PDB file of C-alpha atoms in Angstrom:
ATOM      1  CA  MET A   1      31.139 -50.300  -7.751  1.00 42.00           C
ATOM      2  CA  GLU A   2      31.014 -53.895  -8.995  1.00 43.00           C
ATOM      3  CA  GLN A   3      28.858 -54.717 -11.841  1.00 44.00           C
ATOM      4  CA  ARG A   4      26.105 -57.136 -11.034  1.00 45.00           C
ATOM      5  CA  THR A   5      24.303 -59.003 -13.841  1.00 44.00           C
ATOM      6  CA  THR A   6      20.905 -60.771 -13.208  1.00 40.00           C
ATOM      7  CA  GLU A   7      19.403 -62.887 -16.056  1.00 41.00           C
ATOM      8  CA  VAL A   8      15.660 -62.919 -15.706  1.00 42.00           C
ATOM      9  CA  ILE A   9      15.007 -64.931 -18.804  1.00 43.00           C
ATOM     10  CA  SER A  10      17.585 -66.051 -21.176  1.00 43.00           C
ATOM     11  CA  SER A  11      17.283 -67.194 -24.719  1.00 43.00           C
ATOM     12  CA  PRO A  12      20.746 -67.866 -25.843  1.00 42.00           C
ATOM     13  CA  GLU A  13      21.562 -67.966 -29.629  1.00 47.00           C
ATOM     14  CA  ALA A  14      24.704 -68.839 -31.523  1.00 44.00           C
ATOM     15  CA  HIS A  15      26.351 -65.654 -32.861  1.00 60.00           C
ATOM     16  CA  THR A  16      29.033 -66.511 -35.357  1.00 79.00           C
ATOM     17  CA  ALA A  17      29.706 -62.755 -36.525  1.00 86.00           C
ATOM     18  CA  PRO A  18      31.389 -60.332 -34.020  1.00 92.00           C
ATOM     19  CA  PRO A  19      28.897 -58.172 -32.240  1.00 95.00           C
ATOM     20  CA  ALA A  20      27.850 -54.941 -34.026  1.00 95.00           C
ATOM     21  CA  LEU A  21      28.830 -53.151 -30.645  1.00 96.00           C
ATOM     22  CA  GLU A  22      30.821 -54.395 -27.688  1.00 96.00           C
ATOM     23  CA  VAL A  23      31.380 -52.053 -24.779  1.00 96.00           C
ATOM     24  CA  SER A  24      33.879 -53.424 -22.208  1.00 96.00           C
ATOM     25  CA  GLY A  25      34.760 -51.871 -18.872  1.00 96.00           C
ATOM     26  CA  ILE A  26      33.839 -48.328 -19.666  1.00 95.00           C
ATOM     27  CA  SER A  27      34.259 -45.839 -16.774  1.00 95.00           C
ATOM     28  CA  LYS A  28      33.884 -41.966 -16.942  1.00 94.00           C
ATOM     29  CA  SER A  29      34.084 -39.149 -14.567  1.00 92.00           C
ATOM     30  CA  PHE A  30      34.108 -35.344 -15.108  1.00 90.00           C
ATOM     31  CA  THR A  31      35.777 -32.602 -12.964  1.00 86.00           C
ATOM     32  CA  HIS A  32      34.096 -29.144 -12.429  1.00 81.00           C
ATOM     33  CA  ARG A  33      35.479 -26.639 -10.265  1.00 80.00           C
ATOM     34  CA  ARG A  34      37.817 -29.118  -8.650  1.00 80.00           C
ATOM     35  CA  ARG A  35      35.077 -31.524  -7.864  1.00 85.00           C
ATOM     36  CA  GLU A  36      35.093 -34.905  -9.547  1.00 84.00           C
ATOM     37  CA  THR A  37      31.786 -36.542 -10.407  1.00 86.00           C
ATOM     38  CA  ASN A  38      31.782 -40.178 -11.388  1.00 89.00           C
ATOM     39  CA  VAL A  39      29.298 -40.854 -14.179  1.00 91.00           C
ATOM     40  CA  LEU A  40      29.788 -44.370 -15.308  1.00 94.00           C
ATOM     41  CA  ASN A  41      31.482 -47.267 -13.538  1.00 94.00           C
ATOM     42  CA  ASN A  42      32.715 -50.500 -15.230  1.00 95.00           C
ATOM     43  CA  VAL A  43      29.840 -50.613 -18.025  1.00 95.00           C
ATOM     44  CA  SER A  44      30.039 -53.689 -20.388  1.00 96.00           C
ATOM     45  CA  LEU A  45      27.245 -54.520 -22.851  1.00 96.00           C
ATOM     46  CA  LYS A  46      26.757 -55.934 -26.336  1.00 96.00           C
ATOM     47  CA  VAL A  47      24.506 -55.467 -29.327  1.00 97.00           C
ATOM     48  CA  GLU A  48      24.648 -58.399 -31.689  1.00 96.00           C
ATOM     49  CA  GLN A  49      24.193 -58.203 -35.498  1.00 95.00           C
ATOM     50  CA  GLN A  50      20.499 -57.177 -36.243  1.00 94.00           C
ATOM     51  CA  GLU A  51      19.624 -56.977 -32.570  1.00 96.00           C
ATOM     52  CA  PHE A  52      17.467 -54.435 -30.946  1.00 96.00           C
ATOM     53  CA  VAL A  53      18.881 -53.568 -27.356  1.00 97.00           C
ATOM     54  CA  SER A  54      17.449 -51.083 -24.896  1.00 97.00           C
ATOM     55  CA  ILE A  55      18.821 -49.273 -21.796  1.00 96.00           C
ATOM     56  CA  VAL A  56      16.605 -48.219 -19.040  1.00 94.00           C
ATOM     57  CA  GLY A  57      17.725 -46.340 -15.748  1.00 87.00           C
ATOM     58  CA  PRO A  58      17.064 -43.324 -13.732  1.00 85.00           C
ATOM     59  CA  SER A  59      17.710 -39.884 -14.963  1.00 81.00           C
ATOM     60  CA  GLY A  60      21.423 -38.699 -14.604  1.00 79.00           C
ATOM     61  CA  CYS A  61      22.801 -42.338 -14.706  1.00 84.00           C
ATOM     62  CA  GLY A  62      25.055 -41.639 -17.627  1.00 84.00           C
ATOM     63  CA  LYS A  63      23.147 -43.224 -20.460  1.00 88.00           C
ATOM     64  CA  SER A  64      23.527 -40.138 -22.790  1.00 88.00           C
ATOM     65  CA  THR A  65      27.314 -39.740 -21.777  1.00 91.00           C
ATOM     66  CA  LEU A  66      27.649 -43.563 -22.889  1.00 94.00           C
ATOM     67  CA  PHE A  67      26.076 -42.662 -26.231  1.00 91.00           C
ATOM     68  CA  HIS A  68      28.546 -39.820 -26.604  1.00 91.00           C
ATOM     69  CA  MET A  69      31.374 -42.246 -26.007  1.00 93.00           C
ATOM     70  CA  ILE A  70      30.176 -44.712 -28.441  1.00 94.00           C
ATOM     71  CA  GLY A  71      29.805 -42.009 -30.954  1.00 91.00           C
ATOM     72  CA  GLY A  72      33.281 -40.763 -30.286  1.00 91.00           C
ATOM     73  CA  LEU A  73      32.361 -37.365 -28.965  1.00 90.00           C
ATOM     74  CA  VAL A  74      33.862 -38.201 -25.450  1.00 91.00           C
ATOM     75  CA  LYS A  75      36.691 -40.476 -24.532  1.00 92.00           C
ATOM     76  CA  PRO A  76      36.297 -42.917 -21.664  1.00 93.00           C
ATOM     77  CA  ASP A  77      38.731 -42.901 -18.715  1.00 94.00           C
ATOM     78  CA  ALA A  78      38.892 -46.638 -18.889  1.00 95.00           C
ATOM     79  CA  GLY A  79      37.543 -49.535 -21.136  1.00 95.00           C
ATOM     80  CA  THR A  80      37.209 -50.080 -24.863  1.00 96.00           C
ATOM     81  CA  ILE A  81      34.526 -49.890 -27.467  1.00 96.00           C
ATOM     82  CA  LEU A  82      34.521 -52.232 -30.455  1.00 95.00           C
ATOM     83  CA  MET A  83      32.176 -52.354 -33.583  1.00 94.00           C
ATOM     84  CA  ASN A  84      32.308 -55.472 -35.761  1.00 94.00           C
ATOM     85  CA  GLY A  85      35.346 -56.660 -33.764  1.00 92.00           C
ATOM     86  CA  LYS A  86      37.298 -53.412 -34.529  1.00 93.00           C
ATOM     87  CA  ILE A  87      38.399 -51.099 -31.698  1.00 94.00           C
ATOM     88  CA  VAL A  88      36.787 -47.599 -32.334  1.00 92.00           C
ATOM     89  CA  THR A  89      37.236 -46.005 -29.009  1.00 92.00           C
ATOM     90  CA  GLY A  90      37.413 -42.196 -29.399  1.00 88.00           C
ATOM     91  CA  GLN A  91      36.596 -42.451 -33.235  1.00 88.00           C
ATOM     92  CA  ARG A  92      33.804 -40.372 -34.765  1.00 87.00           C
ATOM     93  CA  GLY A  93      31.622 -41.163 -37.581  1.00 80.00           C
ATOM     94  CA  GLU A  94      30.874 -44.832 -36.942  1.00 85.00           C
ATOM     95  CA  ILE A  95      27.260 -44.652 -35.847  1.00 89.00           C
ATOM     96  CA  SER A  96      23.938 -42.978 -36.878  1.00 88.00           C
ATOM     97  CA  TYR A  97      22.333 -41.186 -34.194  1.00 87.00           C
ATOM     98  CA  MET A  98      18.703 -40.150 -33.476  1.00 85.00           C
ATOM     99  CA  PRO A  99      18.270 -37.529 -30.565  1.00 80.00           C
ATOM    100  CA  GLN A 100      15.132 -36.794 -28.469  1.00 80.00           C
ATOM    101  CA  GLN A 101      14.191 -34.088 -30.888  1.00 80.00           C
ATOM    102  CA  PRO A 102      13.986 -34.458 -34.612  1.00 83.00           C
ATOM    103  CA  ALA A 103      16.696 -31.927 -35.192  1.00 86.00           C
ATOM    104  CA  LEU A 104      15.787 -31.483 -38.812  1.00 92.00           C
ATOM    105  CA  PHE A 105      17.376 -28.595 -40.673  1.00 93.00           C
ATOM    106  CA  PRO A 106      14.612 -26.038 -41.294  1.00 94.00           C
ATOM    107  CA  TRP A 107      16.036 -24.763 -44.674  1.00 96.00           C
ATOM    108  CA  ARG A 108      16.242 -28.237 -46.096  1.00 95.00           C
ATOM    109  CA  THR A 109      13.278 -30.286 -47.529  1.00 94.00           C
ATOM    110  CA  ILE A 110      12.172 -33.388 -45.873  1.00 94.00           C
ATOM    111  CA  GLU A 111      13.775 -35.502 -48.656  1.00 93.00           C
ATOM    112  CA  ASP A 112      17.053 -33.473 -48.327  1.00 92.00           C
ATOM    113  CA  ASN A 113      17.050 -34.012 -44.451  1.00 93.00           C
ATOM    114  CA  VAL A 114      16.606 -37.741 -44.939  1.00 91.00           C
ATOM    115  CA  LEU A 115      19.574 -37.796 -47.344  1.00 89.00           C
ATOM    116  CA  LEU A 116      21.821 -35.729 -45.055  1.00 87.00           C
ATOM    117  CA  ALA A 117      24.010 -38.295 -43.414  1.00 79.00           C
ATOM    118  CA  GLY A 118      24.927 -39.974 -46.706  1.00 78.00           C
ATOM    119  CA  GLU A 119      25.666 -36.650 -48.273  1.00 80.00           C
ATOM    120  CA  ILE A 120      27.956 -35.612 -45.335  1.00 76.00           C
ATOM    121  CA  LYS A 121      29.717 -38.989 -45.597  1.00 72.00           C
ATOM    122  CA  GLY A 122      30.037 -38.694 -49.265  1.00 72.00           C
ATOM    123  CA  THR A 123      28.320 -42.057 -49.840  1.00 68.00           C
ATOM    124  CA  LEU A 124      25.288 -41.117 -51.800  1.00 70.00           C
ATOM    125  CA  ARG A 125      24.603 -43.802 -54.550  1.00 70.00           C
ATOM    126  CA  ASP A 126      22.878 -43.373 -57.728  1.00 73.00           C
ATOM    127  CA  GLY A 127      19.275 -43.861 -56.998  1.00 80.00           C
ATOM    128  CA  ALA A 128      19.562 -42.605 -53.499  1.00 82.00           C
ATOM    129  CA  ARG A 129      16.687 -40.083 -53.963  1.00 87.00           C
ATOM    130  CA  GLU A 130      14.414 -42.953 -55.416  1.00 87.00           C
ATOM    131  CA  GLU A 131      15.289 -45.142 -52.348  1.00 85.00           C
ATOM    132  CA  ALA A 132      14.596 -42.097 -49.972  1.00 87.00           C
ATOM    133  CA  ARG A 133      11.207 -41.576 -51.673  1.00 90.00           C
ATOM    134  CA  HIS A 134      10.409 -45.267 -51.374  1.00 88.00           C
ATOM    135  CA  TRP A 135      11.069 -45.170 -47.583  1.00 85.00           C
ATOM    136  CA  LEU A 136       9.189 -41.893 -47.233  1.00 90.00           C
ATOM    137  CA  ALA A 137       6.189 -43.623 -48.757  1.00 88.00           C
ATOM    138  CA  LYS A 138       6.487 -46.564 -46.462  1.00 82.00           C
ATOM    139  CA  VAL A 139       6.260 -44.293 -43.375  1.00 81.00           C
ATOM    140  CA  GLY A 140       3.367 -42.302 -44.518  1.00 85.00           C
ATOM    141  CA  LEU A 141       5.292 -39.198 -45.768  1.00 90.00           C
ATOM    142  CA  SER A 142       4.568 -39.567 -49.462  1.00 90.00           C
ATOM    143  CA  GLY A 143       3.713 -36.168 -50.864  1.00 91.00           C
ATOM    144  CA  PHE A 144       5.845 -34.436 -48.216  1.00 94.00           C
ATOM    145  CA  GLU A 145       9.235 -34.886 -50.045  1.00 92.00           C
ATOM    146  CA  HIS A 146       9.488 -31.242 -50.897  1.00 94.00           C
ATOM    147  CA  ALA A 147       7.991 -29.937 -47.674  1.00 95.00           C
ATOM    148  CA  TYR A 148       9.914 -28.173 -44.984  1.00 95.00           C
ATOM    149  CA  PRO A 149       9.970 -29.463 -41.303  1.00 94.00           C
ATOM    150  CA  HIS A 150       7.683 -26.645 -39.920  1.00 94.00           C
ATOM    151  CA  MET A 151       4.988 -28.016 -42.177  1.00 95.00           C
ATOM    152  CA  LEU A 152       4.986 -31.375 -40.430  1.00 93.00           C
ATOM    153  CA  SER A 153       3.559 -32.653 -37.089  1.00 90.00           C
ATOM    154  CA  GLY A 154       5.737 -33.733 -34.411  1.00 85.00           C
ATOM    155  CA  GLY A 155       5.236 -37.359 -35.193  1.00 84.00           C
ATOM    156  CA  MET A 156       5.833 -36.936 -38.886  1.00 89.00           C
ATOM    157  CA  GLN A 157       9.128 -35.082 -38.005  1.00 91.00           C
ATOM    158  CA  GLN A 158      10.189 -38.009 -35.849  1.00 85.00           C
ATOM    159  CA  ARG A 159       9.540 -40.368 -38.724  1.00 86.00           C
ATOM    160  CA  ALA A 160      11.754 -38.299 -41.064  1.00 91.00           C
ATOM    161  CA  ALA A 161      14.446 -38.199 -38.393  1.00 88.00           C
ATOM    162  CA  PHE A 162      14.291 -41.883 -37.944  1.00 85.00           C
ATOM    163  CA  LEU A 163      14.710 -42.388 -41.685  1.00 86.00           C
ATOM    164  CA  ARG A 164      17.677 -40.114 -41.779  1.00 88.00           C
ATOM    165  CA  ALA A 165      19.346 -42.398 -39.256  1.00 85.00           C
ATOM    166  CA  LEU A 166      18.058 -45.541 -41.052  1.00 83.00           C
ATOM    167  CA  LEU A 167      19.512 -44.374 -44.399  1.00 82.00           C
ATOM    168  CA  ALA A 168      22.751 -43.392 -42.998  1.00 81.00           C
ATOM    169  CA  PRO A 169      25.743 -45.462 -44.186  1.00 77.00           C
ATOM    170  CA  GLN A 170      26.735 -46.546 -40.671  1.00 82.00           C
ATOM    171  CA  GLU A 171      25.413 -49.965 -39.487  1.00 86.00           C
ATOM    172  CA  LEU A 172      24.782 -49.214 -35.875  1.00 92.00           C
ATOM    173  CA  MET A 173      21.951 -46.889 -34.815  1.00 92.00           C
ATOM    174  CA  LEU A 174      21.819 -45.148 -31.507  1.00 93.00           C
ATOM    175  CA  LEU A 175      18.263 -43.856 -30.523  1.00 92.00           C
ATOM    176  CA  ASP A 176      18.221 -41.600 -27.558  1.00 90.00           C
ATOM    177  CA  GLU A 177      14.529 -41.527 -26.156  1.00 88.00           C
ATOM    178  CA  PRO A 178      13.311 -40.471 -29.655  1.00 84.00           C
ATOM    179  CA  PHE A 179       9.528 -40.677 -28.624  1.00 83.00           C
ATOM    180  CA  SER A 180       9.899 -38.851 -25.113  1.00 82.00           C
ATOM    181  CA  ALA A 181       8.606 -35.580 -26.458  1.00 76.00           C
ATOM    182  CA  LEU A 182       5.457 -37.019 -28.015  1.00 78.00           C
ATOM    183  CA  ASP A 183       1.975 -37.460 -26.549  1.00 82.00           C
ATOM    184  CA  ALA A 184       0.817 -40.825 -25.437  1.00 84.00           C
ATOM    185  CA  LEU A 185      -1.246 -41.709 -28.551  1.00 84.00           C
ATOM    186  CA  THR A 186       1.427 -40.561 -31.073  1.00 81.00           C
ATOM    187  CA  ARG A 187       4.116 -42.407 -28.972  1.00 84.00           C
ATOM    188  CA  SER A 188       2.114 -45.624 -29.086  1.00 86.00           C
ATOM    189  CA  GLU A 189       1.670 -45.203 -33.032  1.00 84.00           C
ATOM    190  CA  MET A 190       5.358 -44.616 -33.306  1.00 83.00           C
ATOM    191  CA  GLN A 191       6.241 -47.716 -31.321  1.00 87.00           C
ATOM    192  CA  ARG A 192       4.077 -49.834 -33.733  1.00 86.00           C
ATOM    193  CA  TRP A 193       5.573 -48.091 -36.682  1.00 84.00           C
ATOM    194  CA  LEU A 194       9.105 -48.692 -35.442  1.00 86.00           C
ATOM    195  CA  LEU A 195       8.437 -52.371 -34.892  1.00 88.00           C
ATOM    196  CA  GLU A 196       7.131 -52.847 -38.333  1.00 85.00           C
ATOM    197  CA  LEU A 197      10.067 -50.818 -40.011  1.00 84.00           C
ATOM    198  CA  TRP A 198      12.737 -52.545 -37.907  1.00 88.00           C
ATOM    199  CA  GLU A 199      11.401 -56.011 -38.868  1.00 87.00           C
ATOM    200  CA  GLU A 200      11.852 -55.186 -42.457  1.00 84.00           C
ATOM    201  CA  ASN A 201      15.148 -53.521 -42.056  1.00 82.00           C
ATOM    202  CA  ARG A 202      16.834 -55.174 -39.124  1.00 88.00           C
ATOM    203  CA  ARG A 203      19.505 -52.699 -38.373  1.00 89.00           C
ATOM    204  CA  SER A 204      21.434 -53.085 -35.090  1.00 94.00           C
ATOM    205  CA  VAL A 205      19.977 -50.656 -32.655  1.00 95.00           C
ATOM    206  CA  LEU A 206      20.892 -49.405 -29.091  1.00 96.00           C
ATOM    207  CA  PHE A 207      17.866 -47.563 -27.670  1.00 95.00           C
ATOM    208  CA  ILE A 208      17.389 -45.470 -24.581  1.00 93.00           C
ATOM    209  CA  THR A 209      14.058 -45.151 -22.916  1.00 92.00           C
ATOM    210  CA  HIS A 210      12.515 -44.509 -19.549  1.00 89.00           C
ATOM    211  CA  ASN A 211       9.344 -46.390 -20.617  1.00 91.00           C
ATOM    212  CA  ILE A 212       9.505 -50.007 -19.451  1.00 94.00           C
ATOM    213  CA  GLU A 213       6.674 -51.212 -21.595  1.00 93.00           C
ATOM    214  CA  GLU A 214       8.269 -49.631 -24.638  1.00 93.00           C
ATOM    215  CA  ALA A 215      11.542 -51.304 -23.816  1.00 95.00           C
ATOM    216  CA  LEU A 216       9.782 -54.732 -23.407  1.00 96.00           C
ATOM    217  CA  LEU A 217       7.831 -54.275 -26.564  1.00 95.00           C
ATOM    218  CA  LEU A 218      10.771 -53.314 -28.790  1.00 95.00           C
ATOM    219  CA  SER A 219      13.715 -55.057 -27.502  1.00 96.00           C
ATOM    220  CA  ASN A 220      15.584 -58.410 -27.802  1.00 96.00           C
ATOM    221  CA  ARG A 221      17.558 -57.565 -24.424  1.00 97.00           C
ATOM    222  CA  ILE A 222      17.336 -54.783 -21.844  1.00 97.00           C
ATOM    223  CA  TYR A 223      20.040 -53.378 -19.658  1.00 97.00           C
ATOM    224  CA  VAL A 224      18.936 -51.939 -16.385  1.00 95.00           C
ATOM    225  CA  PHE A 225      21.264 -49.198 -15.160  1.00 94.00           C
ATOM    226  CA  SER A 226      21.826 -48.141 -11.538  1.00 91.00           C
ATOM    227  CA  GLY A 227      21.804 -44.440 -10.428  1.00 87.00           C
ATOM    228  CA  ARG A 228      25.006 -42.372 -10.706  1.00 85.00           C
ATOM    229  CA  PRO A 229      27.583 -43.703 -11.114  1.00 89.00           C
ATOM    230  CA  GLY A 230      25.816 -45.673 -13.713  1.00 90.00           C
ATOM    231  CA  SER A 231      26.590 -49.572 -13.935  1.00 93.00           C
ATOM    232  CA  ILE A 232      24.566 -52.370 -15.190  1.00 94.00           C
ATOM    233  CA  LEU A 233      22.519 -54.024 -12.380  1.00 94.00           C
ATOM    234  CA  HIS A 234      20.483 -56.378 -14.399  1.00 95.00           C
ATOM    235  CA  THR A 235      20.405 -57.798 -17.937  1.00 96.00           C
ATOM    236  CA  VAL A 236      16.927 -59.092 -19.187  1.00 96.00           C
ATOM    237  CA  ASP A 237      16.626 -61.204 -22.302  1.00 96.00           C
ATOM    238  CA  VAL A 238      13.187 -60.576 -23.712  1.00 96.00           C
ATOM    239  CA  PRO A 239      11.660 -63.973 -24.742  1.00 94.00           C
ATOM    240  CA  PHE A 240       8.729 -62.908 -26.959  1.00 94.00           C
ATOM    241  CA  PRO A 241       8.904 -64.012 -30.590  1.00 91.00           C
ATOM    242  CA  ARG A 242       8.912 -61.729 -33.541  1.00 90.00           C
ATOM    243  CA  PRO A 243       7.069 -60.170 -35.329  1.00 89.00           C
ATOM    244  CA  ARG A 244       5.534 -58.713 -32.170  1.00 89.00           C
ATOM    245  CA  ARG A 245       1.952 -57.369 -31.887  1.00 85.00           C
ATOM    246  CA  ASP A 246       0.277 -55.135 -29.260  1.00 82.00           C
ATOM    247  CA  GLU A 247      -1.467 -58.271 -27.750  1.00 87.00           C
ATOM    248  CA  ILE A 248       1.680 -59.390 -25.952  1.00 91.00           C
ATOM    249  CA  THR A 249       1.489 -56.358 -23.599  1.00 91.00           C
ATOM    250  CA  ASP A 250      -1.609 -58.016 -21.988  1.00 93.00           C
ATOM    251  CA  SER A 251       0.202 -61.546 -21.681  1.00 94.00           C
ATOM    252  CA  PRO A 252       1.008 -62.787 -18.119  1.00 95.00           C
ATOM    253  CA  GLU A 253       4.694 -63.231 -19.114  1.00 95.00           C
ATOM    254  CA  PHE A 254       4.861 -59.662 -20.287  1.00 96.00           C
ATOM    255  CA  LEU A 255       3.134 -58.211 -17.255  1.00 96.00           C
ATOM    256  CA  LYS A 256       5.436 -60.331 -14.965  1.00 96.00           C
ATOM    257  CA  LEU A 257       8.520 -58.871 -16.693  1.00 96.00           C
ATOM    258  CA  LYS A 258       7.091 -55.484 -16.507  1.00 95.00           C
ATOM    259  CA  ARG A 259       6.456 -55.815 -12.758  1.00 95.00           C
ATOM    260  CA  GLN A 260       9.941 -57.033 -12.093  1.00 95.00           C
ATOM    261  CA  LEU A 261      11.542 -54.164 -14.237  1.00 95.00           C
ATOM    262  CA  SER A 262       9.339 -51.564 -12.454  1.00 93.00           C
ATOM    263  CA  GLN A 263      10.412 -52.936  -9.126  1.00 93.00           C
ATOM    264  CA  TRP A 264      14.091 -52.526 -10.034  1.00 91.00           C
ATOM    265  CA  MET A 265      13.502 -49.065 -11.327  1.00 88.00           C
ATOM    266  CA  ARG A 266      11.485 -47.978  -8.309  1.00 88.00           C
ATOM    267  CA  GLU A 267      14.299 -49.136  -6.166  1.00 86.00           C
ATOM    268  CA  GLU A 268      16.878 -47.085  -8.041  1.00 83.00           C
ATOM    269  CA  GLN A 269      14.647 -44.019  -8.671  1.00 76.00           C
ATOM    270  CA  ALA A 270      13.728 -43.839  -5.152  1.00 77.00           C
ATOM    271  CA  LYS A 271      17.144 -42.648  -4.359  1.00 73.00           C
ATOM    272  CA  ASN A 272      16.403 -39.667  -6.632  1.00 65.00           C
ATOM    273  CA  GLY A 273      12.695 -39.126  -5.478  1.00 61.00           C
ATOM    274  CA  LYS A 274      11.424 -40.045  -8.922  1.00 57.00           C
ATOM    275  CA  GLN A 275       8.956 -42.633 -10.290  1.00 53.00           C
ATOM    276  CA  PRO A 276       9.593 -44.747 -13.351  1.00 54.00           C
ATOM    277  CA  SER A 277       7.549 -44.490 -16.520  1.00 55.00           C
ATOM    278  CA  LYS A 278       5.148 -47.354 -17.136  1.00 56.00           C
TER     279      LYS A 278
END
């Protein structure tokens, strides 16, 4: 399948440093019981330095498989993956990752969970605990440093899991539908919280979501995937200035982009008999 790219709104910027992530011509298939399934076909995308990029697409289109390849857990059949201009195809330990569920270790305190990535990597610095407590306070978890995960609500656990990824030594963060298990109110609160935290930290982020409004609110750019085998159908540069506020979701330009993305998603998900999230 040939990759098609449609720019809805483009806001080009000069980028002098190499991209935080560059995926070029990635394809992948799996064989089970002598039957081959094509999962990804000729996928190319970029995350520039300090950029927040989202992927939306129907279920089963290979988004999580792409994350596994970026993380070095699965090797592509074709294509290359670069981070900061260096080929890292098939290499592990180059990214920090936040899954759909918090995945906090129940026997470790919240503070120890937050510090886990640096501990595993062997990069904990003097003052790391003080830094962790600073960030825990900023996300409303002051006083829970020595609590255990079962003592926290779902939203609080997600904040701790995000901090674990944020404080990891790797520069690139992969967020795989981190808010999908939350109720609508908590999800909205987490979106606002993530916006504020990202504005302060400006890590390079690749984010998977099925929620179109969430993608528009958070992202600099959105890649729209086709159904399986997944390929990039459209690329949308999100034009809204930062810092962003909730009010932009009612603006005519935001609603126009939301309608366009919803139409593309409906066209793809109709093939699977599913409706896109709003």
